[in-house]
Coordinates of C-alpha atoms in Angstrom, one line a residue:
Chain A
M1 CA 57.9 90.3 17.7
K2 CA 55.3 91.5 20.1
L3 CA 54.9 91.0 23.8
I4 CA 51.4 91.3 25.3
A5 CA 50.5 91.2 29.0
D6 CA 46.8 90.4 29.2
H7 CA 44.9 91.2 32.4
L8 CA 47.6 89.9 34.8
T9 CA 46.8 89.5 38.4
Y10 CA 49.2 88.2 41.0
E11 CA 49.2 88.0 44.8
Y12 CA 52.1 87.3 47.1
N13 CA 51.6 85.4 50.4
K14 CA 48.2 84.2 49.3
D15 CA 45.8 83.1 52.0
T16 CA 47.8 84.8 54.8
T17 CA 47.3 88.0 56.7
L18 CA 50.3 89.3 54.8
A19 CA 48.7 88.8 51.4
V20 CA 49.7 91.6 49.0
K21 CA 48.2 92.1 45.6
A22 CA 51.3 92.9 43.5
L23 CA 49.5 93.0 40.2
D24 CA 45.9 94.0 39.7
D25 CA 44.5 93.5 36.2
V26 CA 47.6 94.7 34.3
S27 CA 47.6 94.9 30.5
L28 CA 50.4 96.1 28.4
V29 CA 51.5 95.9 24.8
I30 CA 55.1 96.1 23.9
A31 CA 56.1 96.5 20.2
Q32 CA 59.4 95.8 18.5
G33 CA 62.1 98.5 18.9
E34 CA 60.5 100.4 21.7
M35 CA 62.4 101.8 24.6
I36 CA 60.1 101.9 27.6
G37 CA 60.6 103.1 31.1
L38 CA 58.6 101.2 33.7
I39 CA 58.4 103.5 36.8
G40 CA 56.9 102.9 40.2
H41 CA 57.5 103.4 43.8
T42 CA 59.1 100.5 45.8
G43 CA 56.4 97.8 46.1
S44 CA 54.3 99.1 43.2
G45 CA 54.6 95.8 41.4
K46 CA 57.1 96.7 38.6
S47 CA 59.5 93.9 39.4
T48 CA 56.6 91.4 39.7
L49 CA 55.3 92.5 36.3
V50 CA 58.6 92.0 34.5
Q51 CA 59.0 88.5 36.1
H52 CA 55.8 87.6 34.4
L53 CA 57.0 88.8 31.0
N54 CA 59.6 86.0 30.8
A55 CA 57.4 83.4 32.6
L56 CA 59.4 83.3 35.9
L57 CA 56.2 83.9 37.8
T58 CA 52.8 82.4 36.8
P59 CA 49.9 84.8 37.1
D60 CA 46.9 84.0 39.3
S61 CA 44.8 85.1 36.3
G62 CA 45.5 86.6 32.9
T63 CA 48.4 85.6 30.6
V64 CA 51.3 86.7 28.5
Y65 CA 51.6 86.4 24.8
F66 CA 54.9 86.4 22.9
D67 CA 54.7 86.4 19.1
G68 CA 51.0 85.5 19.4
E69 CA 51.6 82.4 21.6
D70 CA 50.5 82.0 25.2
V71 CA 53.7 81.5 27.2
F72 CA 51.9 79.8 30.1
E73 CA 50.6 77.1 27.8
K74 CA 51.8 73.7 29.1
E75 CA 53.7 72.8 25.9
Y76 CA 55.4 76.2 25.5
D77 CA 59.2 76.2 25.7
R78 CA 59.7 78.8 28.4
K79 CA 63.5 78.3 28.4
K80 CA 63.7 79.5 24.8
L81 CA 61.4 82.4 25.8
R82 CA 63.8 83.4 28.5
G83 CA 66.5 83.6 25.9
K84 CA 64.3 85.9 23.8
V85 CA 63.0 88.0 26.7
G86 CA 66.2 88.7 28.5
L87 CA 65.7 89.8 32.1
V88 CA 68.5 91.4 34.1
F89 CA 67.6 91.4 37.8
Q90 CA 68.3 94.0 40.4
Y91 CA 71.9 93.8 41.6
P92 CA 72.7 91.2 38.9
E93 CA 76.3 91.0 40.1
H94 CA 75.0 88.8 43.0
Q95 CA 74.3 86.0 40.5
L96 CA 77.9 85.6 39.3
F97 CA 79.4 82.2 40.0
E98 CA 81.9 81.2 37.3
E99 CA 85.7 81.1 37.4
T100 CA 86.3 83.7 34.7
V101 CA 84.3 86.5 33.2
F102 CA 84.3 84.8 29.9
Q103 CA 82.9 81.5 31.2
E104 CA 80.3 83.5 33.1
V105 CA 79.0 85.1 30.0
C106 CA 79.0 81.8 28.1
F107 CA 76.5 80.3 30.6
G108 CA 73.5 81.9 29.0
P109 CA 74.1 80.9 25.4
K110 CA 75.3 77.4 26.4
N111 CA 72.0 76.9 28.2
M112 CA 70.2 77.9 25.1
G113 CA 71.8 74.9 23.4
V114 CA 74.1 76.9 21.2
S115 CA 77.4 75.2 20.1
R116 CA 80.5 76.0 22.0
K117 CA 82.1 78.1 19.3
Q118 CA 78.9 80.0 18.7
S119 CA 78.4 80.7 22.4
E120 CA 82.0 82.0 22.8
L121 CA 81.4 84.3 19.9
S122 CA 78.2 85.6 21.4
A123 CA 79.9 86.0 24.8
Y124 CA 82.7 88.1 23.2
V125 CA 80.2 90.3 21.3
A126 CA 78.1 90.7 24.5
L127 CA 81.1 91.7 26.6
K128 CA 82.0 94.3 24.1
Q129 CA 78.5 95.6 23.9
A130 CA 78.3 95.9 27.6
G131 CA 81.6 97.8 27.6
V132 CA 83.7 95.3 29.6
P133 CA 87.3 96.0 28.9
D134 CA 89.3 93.2 27.3
E135 CA 91.8 92.8 30.1
C136 CA 88.9 91.6 32.4
F137 CA 87.9 88.7 30.2
Y138 CA 90.0 86.1 32.0
Q139 CA 89.8 87.5 35.5
S140 CA 87.6 86.1 38.1
P141 CA 84.3 88.0 38.1
F142 CA 84.6 88.4 41.9
D143 CA 87.8 90.5 41.5
L144 CA 86.1 93.2 39.5
S145 CA 84.7 96.4 40.8
G146 CA 81.0 96.8 41.4
G147 CA 80.3 98.6 38.1
Q148 CA 82.3 96.1 36.1
K149 CA 80.5 93.2 37.8
R150 CA 77.2 94.8 36.8
R151 CA 78.4 95.0 33.2
V152 CA 79.5 91.4 33.2
A153 CA 76.0 90.4 34.5
I154 CA 74.3 92.4 31.9
A155 CA 76.6 90.9 29.2
S156 CA 75.6 87.4 30.5
V157 CA 72.0 88.1 29.5
L158 CA 72.9 90.0 26.3
A159 CA 74.9 86.9 25.2
M160 CA 71.6 85.0 24.7
K161 CA 70.8 87.6 22.0
P162 CA 67.4 88.6 23.5
E163 CA 64.9 90.4 21.3
I164 CA 63.6 92.2 24.4
L165 CA 65.9 93.3 27.1
I166 CA 64.4 94.1 30.5
L167 CA 66.6 95.7 33.1
D168 CA 65.4 95.9 36.6
E169 CA 67.0 99.0 38.2
P170 CA 70.2 98.6 36.2
T171 CA 71.8 101.6 37.8
A172 CA 70.9 101.0 41.5
G173 CA 73.9 101.7 43.7
L174 CA 76.2 103.0 40.9
D175 CA 77.8 106.4 41.0
P176 CA 76.6 109.1 38.5
R177 CA 79.3 108.2 36.0
G178 CA 78.6 104.5 36.1
R179 CA 75.0 105.2 35.7
Y180 CA 75.5 107.4 32.7
E181 CA 77.8 104.9 31.0
I182 CA 75.5 102.0 31.5
L183 CA 72.4 103.8 30.3
T184 CA 74.2 105.2 27.3
Q185 CA 75.5 101.8 26.4
I186 CA 71.9 100.4 26.6
R187 CA 70.6 103.1 24.3
K188 CA 73.4 102.4 21.9
L189 CA 72.6 98.7 21.9
K190 CA 69.0 99.5 21.2
E191 CA 69.8 101.8 18.3
E192 CA 72.4 99.4 16.7
N193 CA 70.6 96.1 17.1
N194 CA 67.0 97.2 17.3
V195 CA 66.5 95.5 20.6
T196 CA 63.4 96.4 22.5
V197 CA 64.3 97.7 25.9
I198 CA 62.3 98.0 29.1
L199 CA 64.1 100.0 31.9
V200 CA 62.6 99.5 35.3
S201 CA 63.3 102.3 37.7
H202 CA 61.9 104.4 40.5
S203 CA 63.8 107.4 39.3
M204 CA 62.2 109.5 36.6
E205 CA 65.4 111.5 36.2
D206 CA 67.3 108.4 35.1
V207 CA 64.8 107.2 32.6
A208 CA 63.3 110.4 31.1
E209 CA 66.3 111.1 28.9
Y210 CA 66.5 107.6 27.4
V211 CA 63.0 106.3 26.8
D212 CA 60.3 107.1 24.4
R213 CA 57.4 105.7 26.4
I214 CA 56.8 105.7 30.2
V215 CA 54.6 103.3 32.0
V216 CA 53.8 104.3 35.6
M217 CA 52.7 101.7 38.1
D218 CA 51.1 102.3 41.5
H219 CA 49.7 99.6 43.9
G220 CA 49.8 96.9 41.2
K221 CA 48.0 99.0 38.6
I222 CA 49.1 100.9 35.6
K223 CA 48.4 104.5 36.2
Y224 CA 49.9 106.2 33.1
D225 CA 51.2 104.8 29.8
D226 CA 52.3 107.6 27.5
K227 CA 55.1 109.6 26.1
P228 CA 57.4 111.1 28.8
R229 CA 56.2 114.7 28.4
Q230 CA 52.5 113.6 28.8
V231 CA 53.3 111.6 31.8
F232 CA 55.3 114.4 33.5
A233 CA 52.4 116.8 32.9
H234 CA 50.8 114.8 35.8
Y235 CA 53.7 115.7 38.1
K236 CA 51.4 116.6 40.9
E237 CA 49.7 113.1 40.8
L238 CA 53.1 111.5 40.5
E239 CA 54.1 113.0 43.8
T240 CA 51.2 111.5 45.6
M241 CA 52.5 108.1 44.4
G242 CA 55.8 108.8 45.9
L243 CA 57.4 109.6 42.6
A244 CA 58.7 112.8 41.2
A245 CA 59.0 114.3 37.8
P246 CA 62.5 115.3 36.6
Q247 CA 63.9 118.3 38.3
V248 CA 63.7 120.3 35.0
T249 CA 60.0 119.9 35.0
Y250 CA 59.8 121.6 38.4
L251 CA 62.2 124.3 37.3
M252 CA 60.1 125.1 34.3
H253 CA 56.9 125.2 36.3
E254 CA 58.6 127.5 38.8
L255 CA 59.9 129.8 36.1
R256 CA 56.4 130.0 34.6
E257 CA 54.9 130.9 37.9
H258 CA 57.4 133.7 38.2
G259 CA 56.2 135.1 34.9
M260 CA 58.6 133.6 32.4
D261 CA 56.8 132.3 29.4
V262 CA 58.5 128.9 29.0
D263 CA 57.4 125.5 27.8
T264 CA 56.7 123.4 30.9
N265 CA 56.6 120.2 28.9
V266 CA 60.3 119.7 28.5
T267 CA 61.6 116.6 30.1
T268 CA 65.4 116.6 29.7
I269 CA 68.1 119.0 30.6
E270 CA 69.1 119.4 27.0
E271 CA 65.6 120.5 26.0
A272 CA 65.4 122.8 28.9
K273 CA 68.6 124.4 27.9
E274 CA 67.4 125.0 24.3
A275 CA 64.1 126.4 25.6
L276 CA 65.8 128.8 28.0
L277 CA 68.5 129.9 25.6
G278 CA 65.8 130.6 23.0
K279 CA 63.9 132.8 25.5
W280 CA 67.2 134.6 26.3
K281 CA 67.9 135.3 22.7
Q282 CA 64.4 136.6 22.1
R283 CA 64.9 139.0 25.0
E284 CA 68.2 140.3 23.7
T285 CA 66.9 140.9 20.2
K286 CA 64.1 142.9 21.8
Chain B
M1 CA 58.5 77.4 44.9
I2 CA 60.9 77.8 47.7
R3 CA 58.7 80.4 49.4
D4 CA 56.4 77.5 50.4
I5 CA 58.7 76.4 53.2
T6 CA 57.2 77.9 56.3
L7 CA 59.5 76.4 58.9
G8 CA 61.2 79.2 60.8
Q9 CA 58.9 81.9 59.6
Y10 CA 56.7 84.2 61.7
Y11 CA 53.0 84.5 61.0
Q12 CA 51.8 87.8 62.1
T13 CA 48.4 87.9 63.8
D14 CA 47.0 88.4 67.3
S15 CA 46.2 85.4 69.3
V16 CA 46.5 83.9 72.8
V17 CA 49.5 81.8 71.6
H18 CA 51.2 84.9 70.2
R19 CA 50.8 86.8 73.4
L20 CA 52.2 83.9 75.6
D21 CA 55.5 84.4 77.2
P22 CA 58.1 83.0 74.8
R23 CA 59.6 80.9 77.6
T24 CA 56.3 79.2 78.1
K25 CA 56.1 78.4 74.4
L26 CA 59.6 77.2 74.3
I27 CA 59.2 74.9 77.2
A28 CA 55.7 73.7 76.1
T29 CA 57.1 72.9 72.7
F30 CA 60.0 71.0 74.2
A31 CA 57.6 69.1 76.4
Y32 CA 55.5 68.3 73.4
L33 CA 58.4 67.0 71.4
V34 CA 59.5 64.8 74.3
S35 CA 55.9 63.6 74.8
L36 CA 56.0 62.2 71.3
F37 CA 58.6 59.7 72.4
L38 CA 56.9 58.7 75.6
G39 CA 55.1 55.8 74.1
T40 CA 54.0 54.1 71.0
N41 CA 50.4 53.3 70.9
L42 CA 47.3 54.8 69.4
Y43 CA 46.2 56.6 72.5
V44 CA 49.4 58.5 72.7
Y45 CA 49.0 59.8 69.2
V46 CA 45.4 60.6 69.6
L47 CA 46.3 62.7 72.7
A48 CA 49.2 64.3 70.8
F49 CA 46.9 65.2 67.9
A50 CA 44.4 66.7 70.3
F51 CA 47.0 68.8 72.0
L52 CA 48.3 70.0 68.6
A53 CA 44.8 70.7 67.3
V54 CA 44.1 72.9 70.4
A55 CA 47.4 74.8 69.9
V56 CA 46.7 75.4 66.2
K57 CA 43.2 76.5 66.9
A58 CA 44.3 78.9 69.6
S59 CA 47.2 80.3 67.5
R60 CA 44.8 81.4 64.7
V61 CA 47.4 80.5 62.1
P62 CA 45.5 79.0 59.1
V63 CA 45.8 75.2 59.0
K64 CA 46.6 75.6 55.3
F65 CA 49.7 77.6 56.2
I66 CA 51.0 75.0 58.6
V67 CA 50.3 72.1 56.2
R68 CA 52.1 73.9 53.4
G69 CA 55.2 73.9 55.6
M70 CA 55.0 70.1 55.6
K71 CA 55.7 69.9 51.9
A72 CA 59.4 70.3 52.6
I73 CA 59.6 67.0 54.5
V74 CA 57.3 64.9 52.4
F75 CA 60.3 63.2 50.8
L76 CA 62.0 62.5 54.0
M77 CA 58.7 61.1 55.4
L78 CA 58.2 58.8 52.4
V79 CA 61.7 57.4 52.7
T80 CA 61.2 56.8 56.4
V81 CA 57.9 55.1 55.8
V82 CA 59.1 52.9 53.0
I83 CA 62.3 51.8 54.8
N84 CA 60.4 51.0 58.0
M85 CA 57.8 49.1 56.2
F86 CA 60.3 46.7 54.6
V87 CA 63.1 46.5 57.1
I88 CA 61.3 45.7 60.4
K89 CA 60.9 42.0 61.0
G90 CA 57.7 40.4 62.1
E91 CA 54.6 38.8 60.8
P92 CA 54.6 39.1 57.0
I93 CA 51.4 40.4 55.3
L94 CA 52.7 41.0 51.7
T95 CA 55.7 39.7 49.8
I96 CA 57.0 41.3 46.6
G97 CA 60.0 39.4 45.3
K98 CA 62.6 39.5 48.0
L99 CA 60.9 42.2 50.0
T100 CA 58.4 41.5 52.7
I101 CA 56.0 44.0 54.3
T102 CA 55.4 43.0 57.9
R103 CA 52.6 43.9 60.2
E104 CA 55.0 45.4 62.7
G105 CA 56.7 47.3 59.8
V106 CA 53.5 48.9 58.8
R107 CA 52.7 49.9 62.3
T108 CA 56.1 51.4 62.9
A109 CA 55.9 53.2 59.6
V110 CA 52.6 54.8 60.4
Y111 CA 53.7 55.8 63.8
M112 CA 57.0 57.2 62.4
A113 CA 55.1 59.3 59.9
L114 CA 52.7 60.6 62.6
R115 CA 55.6 61.3 64.9
L116 CA 57.5 63.3 62.2
T117 CA 54.4 65.2 61.2
F118 CA 53.7 66.1 64.8
L119 CA 57.3 67.0 65.4
I120 CA 57.4 69.4 62.5
M121 CA 53.9 70.9 63.1
G122 CA 54.5 71.3 66.8
S123 CA 57.8 73.2 66.3
S124 CA 56.3 75.3 63.5
I125 CA 53.5 76.4 65.8
M126 CA 56.2 77.9 68.0
T127 CA 58.2 79.6 65.3
L128 CA 55.1 80.8 63.5
T129 CA 53.8 82.5 66.7
T130 CA 57.1 83.7 68.2
T131 CA 59.5 86.3 66.7
P132 CA 63.1 85.2 66.6
N133 CA 63.9 88.0 69.0
Q134 CA 61.4 86.7 71.6
L135 CA 62.8 83.2 71.1
T136 CA 66.3 84.3 71.8
D137 CA 65.2 86.2 74.9
A138 CA 63.4 83.1 76.1
L139 CA 66.4 80.8 75.4
E140 CA 68.8 83.1 77.1
S141 CA 66.6 83.4 80.1
I142 CA 66.1 79.6 80.4
L143 CA 69.8 78.9 80.0
K144 CA 70.9 81.6 82.4
P145 CA 71.2 79.3 85.4
L146 CA 73.9 77.4 83.5
K147 CA 76.2 80.4 83.7
I148 CA 77.6 79.0 86.9
F149 CA 79.2 76.3 84.8
K150 CA 80.6 79.0 82.5
F151 CA 78.0 78.2 79.9
P152 CA 77.9 81.1 77.4
A153 CA 74.1 81.4 77.5
H154 CA 73.9 84.8 75.9
E155 CA 76.3 84.0 73.1
I156 CA 74.6 80.8 72.3
S157 CA 71.2 82.4 72.1
M158 CA 72.5 85.2 70.0
M159 CA 73.9 82.7 67.6
M160 CA 70.6 80.9 67.5
S161 CA 68.6 84.0 66.9
I162 CA 70.9 85.1 64.1
A163 CA 70.7 81.7 62.5
L164 CA 66.9 81.7 62.8
R165 CA 66.7 85.3 61.5
F166 CA 68.7 84.3 58.4
I167 CA 66.5 81.4 57.4
P168 CA 63.9 83.4 55.7
I169 CA 66.5 85.8 54.3
L170 CA 68.5 83.1 52.7
L171 CA 65.4 81.4 51.4
E172 CA 64.4 84.6 49.7
E173 CA 67.9 85.0 48.4
T174 CA 67.9 81.5 47.0
D175 CA 64.6 82.2 45.3
K176 CA 66.0 85.3 43.8
I177 CA 69.2 83.7 42.6
M178 CA 67.3 80.7 41.2
K179 CA 65.1 83.1 39.2
A180 CA 68.1 85.1 38.0
Q181 CA 69.7 81.9 36.7
L182 CA 66.5 80.7 35.2
A183 CA 66.4 84.0 33.4
R184 CA 69.8 83.0 32.0
G185 CA 68.4 79.7 30.7
A186 CA 69.3 77.5 33.6
D187 CA 67.3 74.3 34.0
F188 CA 66.9 72.8 37.5
E189 CA 64.3 70.2 36.6
S190 CA 65.3 68.0 33.7
G191 CA 68.1 65.5 33.6
N192 CA 69.3 62.7 36.0
V193 CA 70.4 63.2 39.6
I194 CA 74.0 64.1 38.7
K195 CA 72.9 66.7 36.1
K196 CA 70.4 68.1 38.6
A197 CA 73.1 68.4 41.3
K198 CA 75.4 70.1 38.8
S199 CA 72.7 72.6 37.8
L200 CA 72.7 73.8 41.4
V201 CA 76.3 75.1 41.3
P202 CA 75.1 78.4 39.8
V203 CA 72.8 78.8 42.7
L204 CA 75.0 77.6 45.6
V205 CA 78.1 79.6 44.7
P206 CA 76.3 83.0 44.7
L207 CA 74.3 81.9 47.8
F208 CA 77.4 81.1 49.8
I209 CA 79.0 84.4 48.7
S210 CA 75.9 86.3 49.7
A211 CA 75.7 84.5 53.1
F212 CA 79.3 85.4 53.9
R213 CA 78.7 89.0 52.7
R214 CA 75.7 89.3 55.0
A215 CA 77.5 87.7 57.9
N216 CA 80.3 90.2 57.4
D217 CA 77.9 93.2 57.2
L218 CA 76.1 92.0 60.3
A219 CA 79.3 91.6 62.3
L220 CA 80.4 95.1 61.3
A221 CA 77.0 96.6 62.2
M222 CA 77.1 94.9 65.6
E223 CA 80.6 96.1 66.3
A224 CA 79.7 99.6 65.1
R225 CA 77.1 99.6 67.9
C226 CA 79.6 98.4 70.4
Y227 CA 78.2 94.9 70.8
R228 CA 80.6 93.0 73.1
G229 CA 78.6 90.1 74.4
G230 CA 76.1 89.6 77.2
E231 CA 78.0 91.1 80.2
G232 CA 75.9 93.9 81.8
R233 CA 73.4 94.0 78.9
T234 CA 69.8 95.0 79.6
K235 CA 66.7 94.3 77.7
M236 CA 64.4 96.7 76.0
K237 CA 61.5 94.4 76.6
P238 CA 62.2 92.2 79.7
L239 CA 60.1 89.1 79.8
H240 CA 57.2 88.8 82.3
Y241 CA 55.1 85.8 83.1
A242 CA 51.3 86.4 83.2
K243 CA 48.5 84.3 84.5
R244 CA 47.9 82.7 81.2
D245 CA 51.4 81.3 81.3
A246 CA 50.7 79.5 84.6
A247 CA 47.5 78.1 83.0
V248 CA 49.5 76.8 80.0
Y249 CA 52.1 75.2 82.3
L250 CA 49.4 73.4 84.2
Y251 CA 47.8 72.3 81.0
V252 CA 51.1 71.0 79.6
C253 CA 51.8 69.1 82.8
A254 CA 48.3 67.5 82.7
Y255 CA 49.0 66.6 79.1
L256 CA 52.3 65.0 80.0
V257 CA 50.8 63.0 82.8
L258 CA 48.0 61.8 80.5
I259 CA 50.5 60.8 77.7
Y260 CA 52.7 59.0 80.1
A261 CA 49.7 57.1 81.5
A262 CA 48.5 56.3 78.0
G263 CA 51.9 55.1 77.0
H264 CA 52.5 52.9 80.0
Y265 CA 49.3 51.7 81.6
I266 CA 47.0 51.2 78.7
P267 CA 47.6 47.9 77.0
K268 CA 48.6 48.0 73.3
F269 CA 45.6 47.3 71.2
W270 CA 47.1 47.4 67.7

């Protein structure tokens, strides 16, 4: 399984004074089992890009290959593709419509043409994976809390058993705990089922800890595509794009400026803790 | 897909039409719509087309953009044309089985199609060049005299402007929800009519919920800013007529006279 975006270009409101180039010659290769953070300021084109990856939008030029096949080919089965490249939209709880949570989650697999039994089984597994508690299964999705609704919506995509899971701002509008829980659940999912995950976000903080590759977009172009620490090394440039490196990066740079010899490349709080404690111990033994 | 509907959307640019007082545009548009019903002969439609062409040119909205808005009514137009062609009685020119196309039918069908096209294009020129806010102000100002009869001019115009303001929002929302359901494997295209209608349930339910949520939020926001209707309310940008408005009124009057003359005093030639 390999997903390739090949020189994608896309423009909104074409031929009007409001024309915006949302994608400008974007190329990207996504390999099996990766966990990628797609970062960019509002309007940088990240949502537009992911909608191309499952063929919801058709590019003005360029194309997308899934498993070596051009997904914009006339004969290509894009419905099947959408089952394999699962896209969870921003605020996915706004798409709920069924009477019960369970039926809601069955919608995806049913559309994929899976038998009723099989789709119920997938729905059950997906609800578990998304961390929806059992007592919610037969409630109306509209009676749930915001965080629970979000989980149900994520489960409804998971139930199609996608090989690639794309989440557009999965934690927008959630409290820190909900945020942490959802991101941890996604990581667990990736580790247990070897699903490729693309996390779309404008917050470095959110993503740094969970991904092993970061793609930074700005004005419809890919600016950086590298390991988190390499990307965060450009923290000054990130700021000019309206983004920011994680707070620990700033802390470490500040400490170094004040004469403490620390590794400025750390990206997570955990790493920073280790680095600082190490320094502390060195000092004590001296 | 659904973004192509331009009816009720504002096209941002700077032109004479954009700068006109919204009252002028509203009244001119109304006059234009009425003029389309003043007569049915070729001259009337030639005049109406000329008037529209001048308006489009002056508005500096690309023709492509206005035509794109027509896509939405192509189906309605086809139905009108076909029904008119077969139903209207008169001199037969072609018979297919039990159906007969008549000369009068064809004429009415062509005029109907033209009339519909001009109606939609004429009103889109107004909405494309006038922001919903301006439109409300204009409406309120025009309806103000009716207050003596306890007509709630302000409330009506406020409702209108909210409705207009929500058209693009709900269109965008529909687009978003459709995409979200497509991403879950929904299929809006294949199958027969019943299946197609059924496939819209996953779009309509979230759309209604979202519309109610937005309405609720809006009501709250308005109340939080102490909105309590039109009594004693002042405007940030009061409307002022300029010279160009007078010119446009004259122009519209001349057009109406011409149309009336064309419709009543020139003999039908087709």
